[in-house]
Tab-separated table of C-alpha atoms in Angstrom:
chain	number	residue	atom	x	y	z
X	394	MET	CA	114.342	131.454	108.865
X	395	THR	CA	111.560	133.031	107.170
X	396	HIS	CA	111.844	136.836	105.645
X	397	PRO	CA	108.740	139.127	105.377
X	398	PRO	CA	107.310	139.589	101.978
X	399	ARG	CA	108.676	142.642	99.730
X	400	PRO	CA	106.516	145.324	99.400
X	401	ALA	CA	106.532	145.009	95.548
X	402	ALA	CA	105.491	141.180	95.916
X	403	MET	CA	102.773	142.359	98.439
X	404	LYS	CA	101.473	144.868	96.176
X	405	ARG	CA	101.357	142.048	93.234
X	406	ARG	CA	99.603	139.677	95.760
X	407	LEU	CA	97.092	142.166	96.752
X	408	ARG	CA	96.371	142.898	92.973
X	409	HIS	CA	95.431	139.101	92.154
X	410	SER	CA	93.665	138.900	95.308
X	411	ILE	CA	90.078	138.046	94.890
X	412	ALA	CA	89.095	139.899	98.026
X	413	TRP	CA	90.541	142.781	96.052
X	414	LYS	CA	89.207	142.114	92.793
X	415	LEU	CA	85.536	141.547	94.320
X	416	SER	CA	85.786	144.727	96.531
X	417	VAL	CA	87.088	146.731	93.289
X	418	GLY	CA	84.175	145.559	91.079
X	419	VAL	CA	81.415	146.220	93.595
X	420	PHE	CA	82.754	149.375	94.514
X	421	LEU	CA	82.802	150.361	90.561
X	422	CYS	CA	79.210	148.948	90.323
X	423	LEU	CA	77.992	151.303	93.291
X	424	PHE	CA	80.093	154.455	91.698
X	425	LEU	CA	78.305	153.914	88.413
X	426	LEU	CA	74.893	153.247	90.097
X	427	LEU	CA	75.474	156.841	92.019
X	428	LEU	CA	76.698	158.457	88.682
X	429	PHE	CA	73.652	157.300	87.020
X	430	ASN	CA	71.144	158.476	89.770
X	431	TRP	CA	72.901	161.873	89.693
X	432	LEU	CA	72.389	162.132	85.877
X	433	LEU	CA	68.956	161.174	86.024
X	434	ASN	CA	68.376	164.002	88.585
X	435	ASN	CA	69.823	166.413	86.446
X	436	PHE	CA	68.642	165.615	83.046
X	437	VAL	CA	65.385	163.585	83.734
X	438	LEU	CA	63.596	164.658	86.849
X	439	VAL	CA	62.697	168.069	85.616
X	440	SER	CA	61.113	166.959	82.599
X	441	TYR	CA	59.515	163.970	84.656
X	442	TYR	CA	58.215	166.335	87.178
X	443	GLN	CA	56.636	168.647	84.430
X	444	ASP	CA	54.861	165.772	83.015
X	445	VAL	CA	53.506	164.991	86.243
X	446	LYS	CA	52.220	168.479	86.775
X	447	ARG	CA	50.707	168.847	83.659
X	448	HIS	CA	49.038	165.889	84.456
X	449	SER	CA	47.942	166.873	87.798
X	450	LEU	CA	46.470	170.266	86.106
X	451	GLU	CA	44.452	168.444	83.590
X	452	THR	CA	43.312	166.099	86.208
X	453	SER	CA	42.098	169.356	88.186
X	454	PHE	CA	40.379	170.719	85.102
X	455	ALA	CA	38.569	167.754	84.854
X	456	ASN	CA	37.537	167.572	88.412
X	457	VAL	CA	36.599	171.378	89.074
X	458	ASP	CA	34.715	171.318	85.694
X	459	ALA	CA	32.589	168.302	86.923
X	460	LEU	CA	31.975	170.113	90.201
X	461	PHE	CA	30.601	173.457	88.766
X	462	ASN	CA	28.101	171.503	86.646
X	463	GLY	CA	26.688	170.349	90.029
X	464	ASN	CA	27.380	172.318	92.990
X	465	ALA	CA	29.236	175.750	92.516
X	466	GLU	CA	30.268	175.908	96.528
X	467	GLU	CA	31.888	172.029	96.004
X	468	ALA	CA	33.729	173.561	93.270
X	469	THR	CA	35.275	176.675	95.191
X	470	GLU	CA	36.342	174.001	98.233
X	471	GLU	CA	37.972	171.979	95.410
X	472	MET	CA	40.012	175.219	94.321
X	473	TYR	CA	40.936	176.228	97.544
X	474	ARG	CA	42.165	172.602	98.432
X	475	LEU	CA	44.308	172.802	95.269
X	476	TYR	CA	45.768	175.776	96.046
X	477	SER	CA	46.428	174.899	99.537
X	478	ASP	CA	47.510	171.085	98.885
X	479	GLU	CA	48.937	170.757	95.674
X	480	ASN	CA	50.236	174.705	95.022
X	481	ILE	CA	48.003	174.917	92.126
X	482	ARG	CA	46.623	178.572	91.535
X	483	MET	CA	43.436	179.280	89.608
X	484	GLN	CA	41.503	182.356	88.352
X	485	VAL	CA	38.089	181.909	87.101
X	486	TRP	CA	35.908	184.347	85.035
X	487	ASN	CA	32.336	184.354	83.697
X	488	SER	CA	30.750	186.948	81.637
X	489	TYR	CA	30.123	189.268	84.455
X	490	GLY	CA	33.588	189.217	85.694
X	491	GLN	CA	36.104	187.244	87.836
X	492	ILE	CA	34.648	184.997	90.353
X	493	PHE	CA	37.461	183.129	91.830
X	494	GLY	CA	41.120	184.260	92.502
X	495	PRO	CA	43.033	187.047	94.425
X	496	ILE	CA	41.878	190.283	93.367
X	497	TYR	CA	44.659	193.066	92.407
X	498	SER	CA	43.952	196.485	91.748
X	499	ASP	CA	46.453	197.703	89.410
X	500	LYS	CA	47.565	194.504	87.866
X	501	SER	CA	46.453	190.974	86.724
X	502	TYR	CA	46.845	187.656	89.364
X	503	PHE	CA	49.039	186.190	86.434
X	504	SER	CA	51.935	188.420	85.316
X	505	PHE	CA	52.587	186.281	82.088
X	506	THR	CA	51.371	186.810	78.668
X	507	LEU	CA	48.153	184.210	78.633
X	508	PRO	CA	47.184	182.807	75.208
X	509	PRO	CA	43.820	184.201	74.225
X	510	LEU	CA	40.950	182.403	75.604
X	511	LEU	CA	38.608	182.184	72.713
X	512	MET	CA	38.392	178.470	72.563
X	513	GLU	CA	35.389	176.090	72.965
X	514	ASN	CA	33.842	175.331	76.000
X	515	GLY	CA	35.619	171.961	77.708
X	516	ALA	CA	38.651	172.958	75.671
X	517	TYR	CA	41.911	174.108	77.576
X	518	GLU	CA	45.595	174.714	76.580
X	519	LEU	CA	48.847	173.358	78.342
X	520	GLY	CA	52.274	175.457	78.336
X	521	VAL	CA	55.271	176.739	79.905
X	522	SER	CA	55.680	180.460	80.821
X	523	GLU	CA	57.982	182.747	82.807
X	524	ASP	CA	56.691	184.482	85.602
X	525	SER	CA	57.725	188.352	85.030
X	526	ARG	CA	57.488	189.182	88.751
X	527	THR	CA	59.789	186.343	90.150
X	528	GLY	CA	61.389	185.104	86.957
X	529	SER	CA	60.561	181.634	87.661
X	530	HIS	CA	59.103	179.253	85.167
X	531	ILE	CA	55.268	177.954	85.884
X	532	ILE	CA	53.504	175.454	84.179
X	533	TYR	CA	49.704	176.784	83.182
X	534	LEU	CA	46.416	175.535	81.866
X	535	ALA	CA	44.318	178.142	80.307
X	536	GLY	CA	40.736	177.064	78.759
X	537	ARG	CA	37.093	176.987	79.232
X	538	PHE	CA	34.742	174.963	81.504
X	539	THR	CA	31.899	173.043	79.892
X	540	ASN	CA	29.368	175.870	81.616
X	541	GLY	CA	31.383	178.349	79.693
X	542	TYR	CA	33.552	179.967	82.682
X	543	SER	CA	37.065	180.705	81.674
X	544	VAL	CA	40.059	179.578	83.890
X	545	VAL	CA	43.486	179.840	84.153
X	546	MET	CA	45.273	177.211	86.436
X	547	SER	CA	49.408	177.379	87.210
X	548	THR	CA	51.997	175.449	89.111
X	549	PRO	CA	55.705	176.600	89.522
X	550	VAL	CA	58.541	174.544	88.399
X	551	ALA	CA	61.180	176.674	90.510
X	552	ALA	CA	60.392	174.215	93.671
X	553	ILE	CA	61.602	171.103	91.710
X	554	GLU	CA	64.707	172.876	90.120
X	555	GLU	CA	65.830	173.903	93.642
X	556	SER	CA	65.110	170.535	95.047
X	557	ILE	CA	67.092	168.960	92.326
X	558	GLY	CA	70.138	171.004	93.199
X	559	ILE	CA	69.793	170.225	96.894
X	560	THR	CA	69.079	166.558	96.397
X	561	ASN	CA	72.184	166.495	94.168
X	562	GLN	CA	74.560	167.974	96.577
X	563	PHE	CA	73.443	165.955	99.296
X	564	LEU	CA	73.744	162.856	96.909
X	565	LEU	CA	77.393	163.461	96.309
X	566	ILE	CA	77.934	163.756	100.026
X	567	SER	CA	75.798	160.893	100.925
X	568	GLY	CA	77.076	159.085	97.965
X	569	GLY	CA	81.030	159.376	98.572
X	570	THR	CA	80.381	158.314	102.488
X	571	THR	CA	78.232	155.345	101.148
X	572	LEU	CA	81.133	154.227	98.730
X	573	LEU	CA	83.618	154.226	101.682
X	574	ILE	CA	81.041	152.380	103.805
X	575	SER	CA	80.499	150.068	101.383
X	576	LEU	CA	84.171	149.590	100.374
X	577	LEU	CA	84.682	148.593	104.114
X	578	ILE	CA	81.865	146.469	104.189
X	579	ILE	CA	82.355	144.384	100.914
X	580	LEU	CA	86.099	143.773	102.070
X	581	LEU	CA	84.884	142.059	105.325
X	582	TYR	CA	82.435	140.384	103.492
X	583	ALA	CA	84.941	139.344	100.763
X	584	ARG	CA	87.276	137.977	103.385
X	585	SER	CA	84.725	135.502	104.663
X	586	PHE	CA	85.097	133.969	100.969
X	587	THR	CA	88.782	134.183	100.894
X	588	ARG	CA	89.671	133.050	103.969
X	589	PRO	CA	88.249	129.480	103.581
X	590	ILE	CA	89.725	129.500	100.222
X	591	LYS	CA	93.250	130.372	101.611
X	592	GLU	CA	92.602	127.434	104.356
X	593	LEU	CA	91.560	125.052	101.512
X	594	SER	CA	94.710	126.146	99.663
X	595	ARG	CA	97.124	125.508	102.483
X	596	VAL	CA	95.374	122.398	103.204
X	597	ALA	CA	95.957	121.575	99.195
X	598	GLY	CA	99.630	122.594	99.631
X	599	SER	CA	100.413	120.405	102.587
X	600	VAL	CA	98.765	117.281	100.368
X	601	SER	CA	101.111	118.445	97.812
X	602	GLN	CA	103.809	117.861	100.289
X	603	LEU	CA	102.889	114.397	101.554
X	604	ASN	CA	101.352	116.004	104.565
X	605	PHE	CA	98.389	114.632	105.568
X	606	SER	CA	97.963	115.343	108.826
X	607	ASP	CA	96.649	118.669	107.753
X	608	ARG	CA	92.969	119.110	107.189
X	609	TYR	CA	90.148	121.445	106.669
X	610	ALA	CA	88.204	122.389	109.665
X	611	GLY	CA	85.626	124.646	108.162
X	612	ARG	CA	81.813	123.711	108.845
X	613	ARG	CA	80.023	125.746	105.690
X	614	SER	CA	77.477	124.254	104.419
X	615	ASP	CA	77.893	125.898	100.741
X	616	GLU	CA	80.196	125.004	97.927
X	617	LEU	CA	83.381	125.745	99.757
X	618	GLY	CA	82.406	123.388	102.321
X	619	ASP	CA	81.820	120.679	100.108
X	620	LEU	CA	85.163	121.329	98.220
X	621	GLY	CA	86.595	121.394	101.845
X	622	ARG	CA	85.495	117.993	102.815
X	623	SER	CA	86.320	117.006	99.290
X	624	ILE	CA	90.056	117.631	99.958
X	625	ASN	CA	89.724	115.959	103.328
X	626	ALA	CA	88.612	112.997	102.173
X	627	MET	CA	91.109	113.092	99.150
X	628	SER	CA	93.651	113.384	101.731
X	629	ALA	CA	92.822	110.389	103.541
X	630	ALA	CA	92.437	108.514	100.288
X	631	LEU	CA	96.274	109.509	99.202
X	632	GLU	CA	97.539	108.988	102.914
X	633	SER	CA	96.167	105.234	102.832
X	634	ALA	CA	97.232	104.711	99.121
X	635	VAL	CA	100.905	106.223	100.286
X	636	SER	CA	100.688	104.171	103.206
X	637	GLU	CA	99.899	101.069	101.121
X	638	LEU	CA	102.386	101.607	98.775
X	639	LYS	CA	105.085	102.545	101.503
X	640	THR	CA	103.975	99.367	103.093
X	641	ALA	CA	104.448	97.389	99.812
X	642	ASN	CA	107.772	98.843	98.940
X	643	LEU	CA	109.083	97.832	102.433
X	644	GLN	CA	107.597	94.053	101.586
X	645	LEU	CA	109.514	94.389	98.590
X	646	MET	CA	112.703	95.320	100.228
X	647	ASN	CA	112.147	92.668	102.944
X	648	ASP	CA	111.382	90.392	100.038
X	649	ASN	CA	114.574	90.878	98.497
X	650	GLU	CA	116.573	90.840	101.332
X	651	GLN	CA	115.046	87.957	102.226
X	652	LYS	CA	115.716	86.127	98.719
X	653	THR	CA	119.097	87.281	99.011
X	654	ARG	CA	119.693	85.902	102.629
X	655	GLN	CA	118.114	82.426	101.145
X	656	ASN	CA	120.489	82.630	98.556
X	657	GLU	CA	123.404	82.969	100.434
X	658	ALA	CA	122.132	80.469	103.005
X	659	ARG	CA	121.634	78.121	100.140
X	660	ARG	CA	125.169	78.356	99.088
X	661	ALA	CA	126.318	77.924	102.796
X	662	PHE	CA	124.043	75.150	103.096
X	663	ILE	CA	125.563	73.627	99.832
X	664	ALA	CA	129.295	74.343	101.047
X	665	ASN	CA	128.428	72.829	104.561
X	666	VAL	CA	127.082	69.561	102.978
X	667	SER	CA	130.022	69.539	100.984
X	668	HIS	CA	132.246	69.973	104.030
X	669	GLU	CA	130.339	67.407	105.985
X	670	LEU	CA	130.337	64.793	103.542
X	671	LYS	CA	133.610	64.874	102.313
X	672	THR	CA	135.529	63.063	105.433
X	673	PRO	CA	133.014	60.100	105.645
X	674	ILE	CA	133.272	59.622	101.532
X	675	SER	CA	137.039	59.943	102.098
X	676	LEU	CA	137.181	57.559	104.872
X	677	ILE	CA	134.597	55.333	102.764
X	678	GLN	CA	136.917	55.619	99.884
X	679	THR	CA	140.022	55.115	101.656
X	680	TYR	CA	139.084	51.907	103.603
X	681	ALA	CA	137.292	50.387	100.871
X	682	GLU	CA	140.525	50.728	98.669
X	683	GLY	CA	142.659	49.108	101.454
X	684	LEU	CA	140.146	46.061	101.380
X	685	LYS	CA	140.468	45.831	97.548
X	686	GLU	CA	144.119	45.703	97.882
X	687	ASP	CA	144.118	43.602	100.918
X	688	ILE	CA	146.203	45.829	102.872
X	689	ALA	CA	143.936	44.847	105.793
X	690	GLY	CA	145.768	41.482	105.845
X	691	ASP	CA	144.287	39.185	108.611
X	692	ALA	CA	140.558	38.945	109.279
X	693	ARG	CA	140.459	41.171	112.396
X	694	ASN	CA	141.682	44.197	110.368
X	695	ARG	CA	139.284	43.670	107.304
X	696	ASP	CA	136.533	43.570	110.156
X	697	TYR	CA	137.726	47.132	111.254
X	698	TYR	CA	137.838	48.185	107.836
X	699	CYS	CA	134.213	47.218	107.278
X	700	GLU	CA	133.222	48.618	110.779
X	701	VAL	CA	134.580	52.051	109.685
X	702	ILE	CA	132.924	51.952	106.120
X	703	GLU	CA	129.705	50.919	107.841
X	704	ASP	CA	130.047	53.740	110.686
X	705	GLU	CA	130.453	56.560	108.131
X	706	ALA	CA	127.932	55.223	105.649
X	707	SER	CA	125.429	55.394	108.591
X	708	LYS	CA	126.675	58.724	109.667
X	709	MET	CA	126.112	59.822	105.737
X	710	SER	CA	122.638	58.329	105.673
X	711	VAL	CA	121.475	60.412	109.112
X	712	LEU	CA	122.744	63.225	107.535
X	713	ILE	CA	121.226	62.913	104.625
X	714	LYS	CA	117.915	62.042	105.967
X	715	LYS	CA	117.926	65.299	108.327
X	716	MET	CA	119.078	67.415	105.395
X	717	THR	CA	115.962	65.923	103.474
X	718	MET	CA	113.474	66.595	106.061
X	719	LEU	CA	115.098	70.011	106.971
X	720	MET	CA	114.787	71.245	103.137
X	721	GLN	CA	111.315	69.814	103.023
X	722	LEU	CA	110.127	71.662	106.044
X	723	GLU	CA	111.865	74.699	105.118
X	724	ALA	CA	110.070	74.837	101.247
X	725	GLY	CA	106.797	73.978	103.064
X	726	ASN	CA	106.541	70.623	101.205
X	727	GLU	CA	106.423	68.256	104.198
X	728	GLN	CA	102.484	67.870	104.999
X	729	LEU	CA	101.993	67.835	108.578
X	730	SER	CA	99.598	65.264	110.089
X	731	ILE	CA	98.294	66.584	113.104
X	732	GLU	CA	96.571	64.028	115.692
X	733	ARG	CA	96.240	63.610	119.531
X	734	PHE	CA	98.603	61.707	121.260
X	735	ASP	CA	100.323	61.160	124.588
X	736	ILE	CA	103.391	63.111	124.858
X	737	SER	CA	104.277	61.174	128.022
X	738	GLU	CA	104.344	57.793	126.463
X	739	LEU	CA	106.252	59.337	123.619
X	740	LEU	CA	108.829	60.184	126.164
X	741	TYR	CA	109.128	57.315	127.888
X	742	GLY	CA	109.605	55.584	124.510
X	743	LEU	CA	112.252	57.397	123.629
X	744	LEU	CA	113.954	57.171	127.307
X	745	GLY	CA	113.974	53.453	126.475
X	746	LYS	CA	115.709	53.572	123.499
X	747	HIS	CA	118.523	55.702	124.562
X	748	ARG	CA	119.105	54.079	128.225
X	749	PRO	CA	122.172	52.246	126.918
X	750	ARG	CA	123.931	55.590	125.992
X	751	PHE	CA	122.391	57.096	129.584
X	752	GLU	CA	124.379	54.162	131.228
X	753	GLU	CA	127.457	54.829	129.223
X	754	LYS	CA	127.252	58.431	130.264
X	755	HIS	CA	126.845	57.521	133.929
X	756	ALA	CA	123.953	60.076	133.757
X	757	ALA	CA	120.980	60.155	136.169
X	758	VAL	CA	117.961	60.386	134.308
X	759	THR	CA	115.055	62.304	136.314
X	760	PRO	CA	111.618	60.990	133.816
X	761	PRO	CA	108.281	63.236	133.680
X	762	PRO	CA	105.680	62.391	136.152
X	763	PRO	CA	104.233	58.764	134.885
X	764	ARG	CA	100.505	60.428	133.748
X	765	PRO	CA	99.080	60.825	130.374
X	766	VAL	CA	99.340	64.280	128.700
X	767	PHE	CA	97.512	64.446	125.494
X	768	VAL	CA	98.782	67.016	122.794
X	769	TRP	CA	97.760	68.176	119.277
X	770	ALA	CA	100.903	67.678	116.974
X	771	ASP	CA	102.484	65.704	114.055
X	772	GLU	CA	103.755	62.298	116.464
X	773	PHE	CA	106.396	61.547	114.288
X	774	LEU	CA	107.976	64.836	113.834
X	775	MET	CA	107.376	65.447	117.802
X	776	GLU	CA	109.317	62.073	118.090
X	777	ASN	CA	112.274	63.589	115.953
X	778	VAL	CA	112.396	66.873	117.923
X	779	LEU	CA	112.621	65.575	121.243
X	780	SER	CA	114.826	62.735	120.052
X	781	ASN	CA	117.333	65.421	119.022
X	782	TYR	CA	116.674	67.300	122.422
X	783	LEU	CA	117.581	64.206	124.348
X	784	SER	CA	120.632	63.437	121.892
X	785	ASN	CA	121.853	66.848	122.393
X	786	ALA	CA	121.550	66.376	126.357
X	787	LEU	CA	123.645	63.233	126.173
X	788	ASN	CA	126.315	64.660	124.155
X	789	HIS	CA	126.556	67.739	126.358
X	790	VAL	CA	126.193	66.234	129.969
X	791	ASN	CA	128.881	66.306	132.058
X	792	GLU	CA	130.495	63.117	133.589
X	793	ASP	CA	128.178	61.848	136.150
X	794	GLY	CA	125.528	64.467	135.568
X	795	ARG	CA	121.909	64.512	135.214
X	796	ILE	CA	119.609	64.748	132.638
X	797	CYS	CA	116.031	65.959	133.507
X	798	LEU	CA	112.574	65.523	131.229
X	799	ASP	CA	109.306	67.807	132.530
X	800	ILE	CA	105.971	68.348	131.398
X	801	ARG	CA	104.112	71.156	133.111
X	802	PRO	CA	101.637	73.872	132.193
X	803	ALA	CA	102.722	76.750	129.775
X	804	GLU	CA	102.187	80.337	130.771
X	805	LYS	CA	99.508	80.492	127.782
X	806	GLU	CA	96.196	78.584	128.676
X	807	GLY	CA	95.774	75.805	126.779
X	808	ARG	CA	99.265	74.614	126.483
X	809	VAL	CA	101.926	72.465	127.880
X	810	ARG	CA	105.697	73.003	128.202
X	811	ILE	CA	108.111	69.950	127.593
X	812	SER	CA	111.433	70.410	128.286
X	813	VAL	CA	114.883	68.416	128.256
X	814	PHE	CA	117.498	69.919	131.092
X	815	ASN	CA	121.274	68.407	131.170
X	816	SER	CA	123.702	69.363	133.601
X	817	GLY	CA	126.860	70.639	132.180
X	818	ARG	CA	128.531	73.964	130.761
X	819	PRO	CA	126.141	76.438	129.639
X	820	ILE	CA	125.802	77.924	126.199
X	821	PRO	CA	127.782	81.086	125.841
X	822	ALA	CA	125.232	84.057	125.610
X	823	GLU	CA	126.614	85.510	122.267
X	824	GLU	CA	125.854	81.702	120.614
X	825	LEU	CA	122.473	81.359	121.994
X	826	PRO	CA	120.626	83.180	118.981
X	827	ARG	CA	122.828	80.889	116.284
X	828	ILE	CA	122.446	77.744	117.925
X	829	TRP	CA	119.297	76.940	115.324
X	830	GLU	CA	121.408	77.963	112.125
X	831	SER	CA	121.906	74.838	109.866
X	832	PHE	CA	125.273	73.682	110.773
X	833	TYR	CA	126.303	75.800	113.323
X	834	LYS	CA	128.537	74.236	116.129
X	835	VAL	CA	129.149	75.803	119.230
X	836	ASP	CA	132.022	73.467	120.163
X	837	LYS	CA	133.317	72.087	116.762
X	838	ALA	CA	136.019	69.954	118.342
X	839	ARG	CA	133.546	68.332	120.697
X	840	THR	CA	130.815	68.264	117.790
X	841	ARG	CA	133.442	66.008	115.777
X	842	ALA	CA	134.306	63.857	118.665
X	843	TYR	CA	130.660	62.662	119.296
X	844	GLY	CA	129.711	62.610	115.376
X	845	GLY	CA	127.453	65.918	115.524
X	846	THR	CA	126.300	67.386	112.158
X	847	GLY	CA	125.140	70.662	113.373
X	848	ILE	CA	121.553	70.052	111.745
X	849	GLY	CA	119.568	68.412	114.366
X	850	LEU	CA	118.464	71.846	116.289
X	851	SER	CA	117.701	73.341	112.839
X	852	VAL	CA	115.153	70.469	112.179
X	853	VAL	CA	113.716	71.338	115.615
X	854	ALA	CA	113.460	74.973	114.636
X	855	ALA	CA	111.937	74.149	111.478
X	856	VAL	CA	109.486	71.356	112.561
X	857	MET	CA	108.474	73.812	115.377
X	858	ASN	CA	107.923	76.849	113.090
X	859	ALA	CA	105.901	74.824	110.834
X	860	HIS	CA	103.623	73.750	113.913
X	861	ARG	CA	103.520	77.619	114.828
X	862	MET	CA	104.580	76.678	118.134
X	863	PRO	CA	107.180	78.013	120.665
X	864	TYR	CA	110.421	76.524	121.354
X	865	GLY	CA	113.668	77.903	122.992
X	866	VAL	CA	116.692	77.482	125.235
X	867	ILE	CA	117.184	78.601	128.800
X	868	ASN	CA	120.953	78.950	130.263
X	869	HIS	CA	120.919	77.777	134.279
X	870	GLU	CA	123.825	77.808	136.458
X	871	ASP	CA	124.253	74.127	136.296
X	872	GLY	CA	123.255	73.439	133.105
X	873	VAL	CA	121.114	73.788	129.871
X	874	GLU	CA	117.086	73.239	129.099
X	875	PHE	CA	115.712	73.184	125.870
X	876	TYR	CA	111.956	73.283	125.583
X	877	ILE	CA	109.008	73.334	123.217
X	878	GLU	CA	105.272	74.046	123.458
X	879	LEU	CA	102.202	72.417	122.312
X	880	GLU	CA	98.206	72.843	122.312
X	881	SER	CA	96.988	70.396	125.106
X	882	PRO	CA	93.424	71.414	125.767
X	883	SER	CA	93.481	69.064	128.882
X	884	GLY	CA	96.851	70.117	130.056
X	885	PRO	CA	98.851	67.473	132.548
X	886	GLU	CA	96.311	65.190	134.358
């Protein structure tokens, strides 16, 4: 069960959040810009405005002076325009009196003290004075045109001072609103960057927990998108590497287990070989000592002793040959000689060799159809396999039973199945997987009766594994069927 984060943890996480840091930083920048703008309005704008107005008075003086030298009517129109458009008041005198400007009977148009207009033609003087009537400040220009006329020009400063106050008041209101709106916009904009970063952090955390199913799903084309795709590629590479490592580790474990099983099988094999050789060696030694000490007596007993020694030596020879073949096949030292031959002909040859034993068991033999069936295999090893199957059938067929040999197409195309069936008691189901093990005997008493070694089916398994072909056993109600499959492009003809 997950618990919600505590308030202290949330505050600490918020304080260290990139979105919060970015929002606070941009908010402070906007605040400083607004403050800087307010300071400019309060302490710089008035001086700048006065400089602009002084320049405007100088330009107006030059324009009117030029017009007086050409056309006095145009000069008069320009002075009216300056008054109406730029709020520049003018009063002009010549030697006869005032020729332009409002006329007051009791006081002058300008209520502030002007400097004496005793200056050369074309010269002027700029200054700031206070209007005694209104108490406001004005900027004035007093001088002489080049034609000798005296002029006084003025423009009020109070308008800009009032405008600055209104502007600053509005700036505080609009600036505060702008800061709040900007903060919200910045937070939303910052989240567009922090959201993929959080997703990348989640994917990286999953990778650190060896969970490679999580992927960055964003489609950004910027650096964050490149980083996400790189993390996805890294996750896929790590998944592949971990998978290969686990596979290699599992293979190593299997190899160790297989080596352990091989060591145990080798020890069991040696023990079984020792056990199987112990009886014939003991018999040979006993009967040889009897012959040496002339215990047998007559010639008939000596012949019997010799037959026992010969029989046990023959069994030992067969056992050693089978063990040698089995060891070479399992070690991969046996070189296969794959050739094309008639498997039907091979079976008929084996039936001829075993005919005396069939007659001895009174077993009815059903051979395969007498038609050639060509296969690809090692003919010598296949003769050994089928000979083991036939010997096994002869040893386990019931009295007056039957043995059936068959060649038919296998389920997989391009193969044939060769089977040897003998009537009799089926093999117990729990014993079926173990009959291919070396020295394993289902019925030990019966095996001893016919002199079996328990290696024959192990040789069959080793030969078929070397050929990489199927083999097996099937229980029927009335007997047991052993089979192998071999490649046969033509199949039974």
